[in-house]
């Protein structure tokens, strides 16, 4: 494993911890609203869709804004001196490219996991197992692509981005 891959994994753990903290807060709020009857009996599918709207969308937009913004990095990437750039030229990435990257990185696996959870609770059976397999296969594929080859993940390749090393800390990106 390259040092950049190790730093990306550590940075990802920091970002994941922040994401999970937000998910716990949003989940607690949704459950509280549901138990208080404020959601009007929207059912299991409605609660899961509310979870996607309250967790996946804000986190995806937040990561997009951070990576396309002035520091070009999430909190974890800032801590470990990493930035997201356009490949192959190394220019800054814009909102559209950053959004595509984060939808592939976060939105797809998280939504697959939500769908697998709904399928397992509602009906179970083979469709729930297929959904769970897909929900686990996508991030595992990302992890394998990070530690093998040149260290670019599948979502980096699809979004034409790369993660570069810089000095750790909050510094404005050079254009």
C-alpha positions as a printed Julia matrix, in Angstrom:
175×3 Matrix{Float64}:
   0.0     0.0     0.0
   1.34    3.42   -0.94
   1.67    6.18    1.63
  -0.95    8.17   -0.27
  -3.39    5.25   -0.09
  -2.77    4.97    3.64
  -3.3     8.71    4.08
  -6.49    8.52    2.0
  -7.8     5.69    4.19
  -7.03    7.63    7.37
  -8.58   10.79    5.91
 -11.61    8.75    4.89
 -11.99    7.47    8.46
 -12.07   11.04    9.77
 -14.68   12.0     7.17
 -16.64    8.81    7.9
 -16.68    9.61   11.64
 -18.09   13.07   10.85
 -20.64   11.54    8.48
 -21.73    8.99   11.09
 -22.08   11.72   13.74
 -24.35   13.64   11.35
 -26.26   10.43   10.51
 -26.86    9.72   14.2
 -28.16   13.24   14.8
 -30.39   13.19   11.72
 -31.58    9.64   12.46
 -32.44   10.56   16.03
 -34.42   13.58   14.8
 -36.3    11.47   12.25
 -37.12    8.79   14.83
 -38.22   11.42   17.32
 -40.48   13.04   14.71
 -41.88    9.64   13.72
 -42.57    8.64   17.33
 -44.25   11.99   17.98
 -46.53   11.38   14.98
 -45.18   14.41   13.15
 -44.42   12.4    10.01
 -48.01   11.29    9.6
 -47.47    7.53    9.29
 -45.23    7.65    6.23
 -44.2     4.04    6.71
 -40.86    2.31    6.44
 -40.14    3.44    2.89
 -40.95    7.04    3.83
 -38.65    6.91    6.85
 -35.84    5.55    4.68
 -36.42    8.23    2.06
 -36.4    10.83    4.82
 -33.11    9.35    6.0
 -31.63    9.67    2.52
 -32.88   13.26    2.29
 -31.59   14.14    5.76
 -28.22   12.36    5.58
 -27.07   11.44    2.08
 -28.09   14.64    0.3
 -26.63   17.13    2.81
 -23.41   15.13    3.23
 -23.0    14.73   -0.54
 -23.57   18.45   -1.1
 -21.24   19.29    1.8
 -18.43   17.09    0.47
 -18.99   18.55   -3.0
 -18.71   22.1    -1.67
 -15.56   21.29    0.3
 -13.77   19.53   -2.56
 -14.77   22.14   -5.15
 -14.09   25.0    -2.72
 -11.05   27.03   -1.84
  -9.26   24.26    0.11
 -10.14   21.44   -2.33
 -10.45   18.98    0.53
 -12.68   17.48    3.18
 -11.63   17.77    6.86
  -9.88   14.39    6.7
  -8.02   15.28    3.53
  -6.96   18.61    5.04
  -5.58   16.82    8.08
  -3.45   14.51    5.93
  -2.42   16.97    3.24
  -4.54   15.69    0.37
  -6.46   17.59   -2.32
  -8.84   16.58   -5.08
  -7.87   17.69   -8.58
  -8.96   17.11  -12.16
  -7.13   14.36  -14.01
  -5.03   14.44  -16.16
  -4.19   18.15  -16.05
  -4.27   18.63  -12.28
  -6.57   21.68  -12.38
  -9.11   22.47   -9.71
 -12.36   20.55   -9.97
 -15.66   22.33  -10.39
 -19.01   21.67   -8.76
 -20.27   19.26  -11.43
 -17.19   17.02  -11.31
 -17.11   17.12   -7.51
 -20.81   16.27   -7.33
 -20.36   13.32   -9.7
 -17.4    12.1    -7.63
 -19.31   12.32   -4.35
 -22.5    10.79   -5.71
 -20.44    7.8    -6.85
 -18.39    7.7    -3.63
 -21.2     8.21   -1.1
 -24.61    8.51   -2.71
 -24.54    5.21   -4.59
 -23.36    2.91   -1.76
 -25.5     4.61    0.88
 -28.64    4.46   -1.27
 -27.97    0.81   -2.13
 -27.68    0.08    1.59
 -30.96    1.88    2.29
 -32.69   -0.09   -0.46
 -31.27   -3.35    0.9
 -32.53   -2.45    4.38
 -36.02   -1.66    3.11
 -36.1    -4.83    1.01
 -35.01   -7.0     3.93
 -37.59   -5.54    6.32
 -40.49   -5.45    3.85
 -40.08   -8.76    2.09
 -36.68  -10.27    2.57
 -35.78  -13.08    0.22
 -33.32  -13.06   -2.68
 -33.81   -9.39   -3.57
 -32.7    -8.34   -0.08
 -29.58  -10.51   -0.34
 -28.75   -9.16   -3.8
 -29.24   -5.61   -2.53
 -27.01   -6.26    0.47
 -24.34   -7.84   -1.76
 -24.39   -4.78   -4.03
 -24.33   -2.4    -1.08
 -21.2    -4.11    0.22
 -19.55   -4.8    -3.17
 -19.43   -1.15   -4.24
 -17.36    0.17   -1.3
 -15.22   -3.0    -1.31
 -14.48   -2.39   -5.0
 -13.53    1.18   -4.14
 -11.19   -0.03   -1.4
  -9.53   -2.61   -3.65
  -9.0    -0.03   -6.39
  -7.42    2.32   -3.85
  -4.76   -0.11   -2.65
  -3.97   -1.7    -6.04
  -2.52   -0.03   -9.09
  -1.91    3.7    -9.09
  -4.11    4.42   -6.04
  -7.0     5.98   -7.95
 -10.39    4.65   -6.96
 -13.13    3.62   -9.36
 -15.06    6.8    -8.58
 -11.93    8.9    -9.24
 -11.55    7.27  -12.63
 -15.24    7.71  -13.52
 -15.26   11.37  -12.41
 -11.81   12.05  -13.97
 -10.37   13.19  -10.65
  -7.25   12.4    -8.67
  -6.14   12.97   -5.11
  -2.78   14.69   -4.78
  -0.46   15.15   -1.81
   0.27   18.59   -0.37
   1.3    19.94    3.0
  -1.23   19.2     5.76
  -3.39   22.04    7.01
  -5.67   24.77    5.74
  -3.99   26.42    2.83
  -5.62   27.98   -0.16
  -5.13   25.96   -3.3
  -2.88   27.31   -6.0
  -4.48   27.54   -9.42
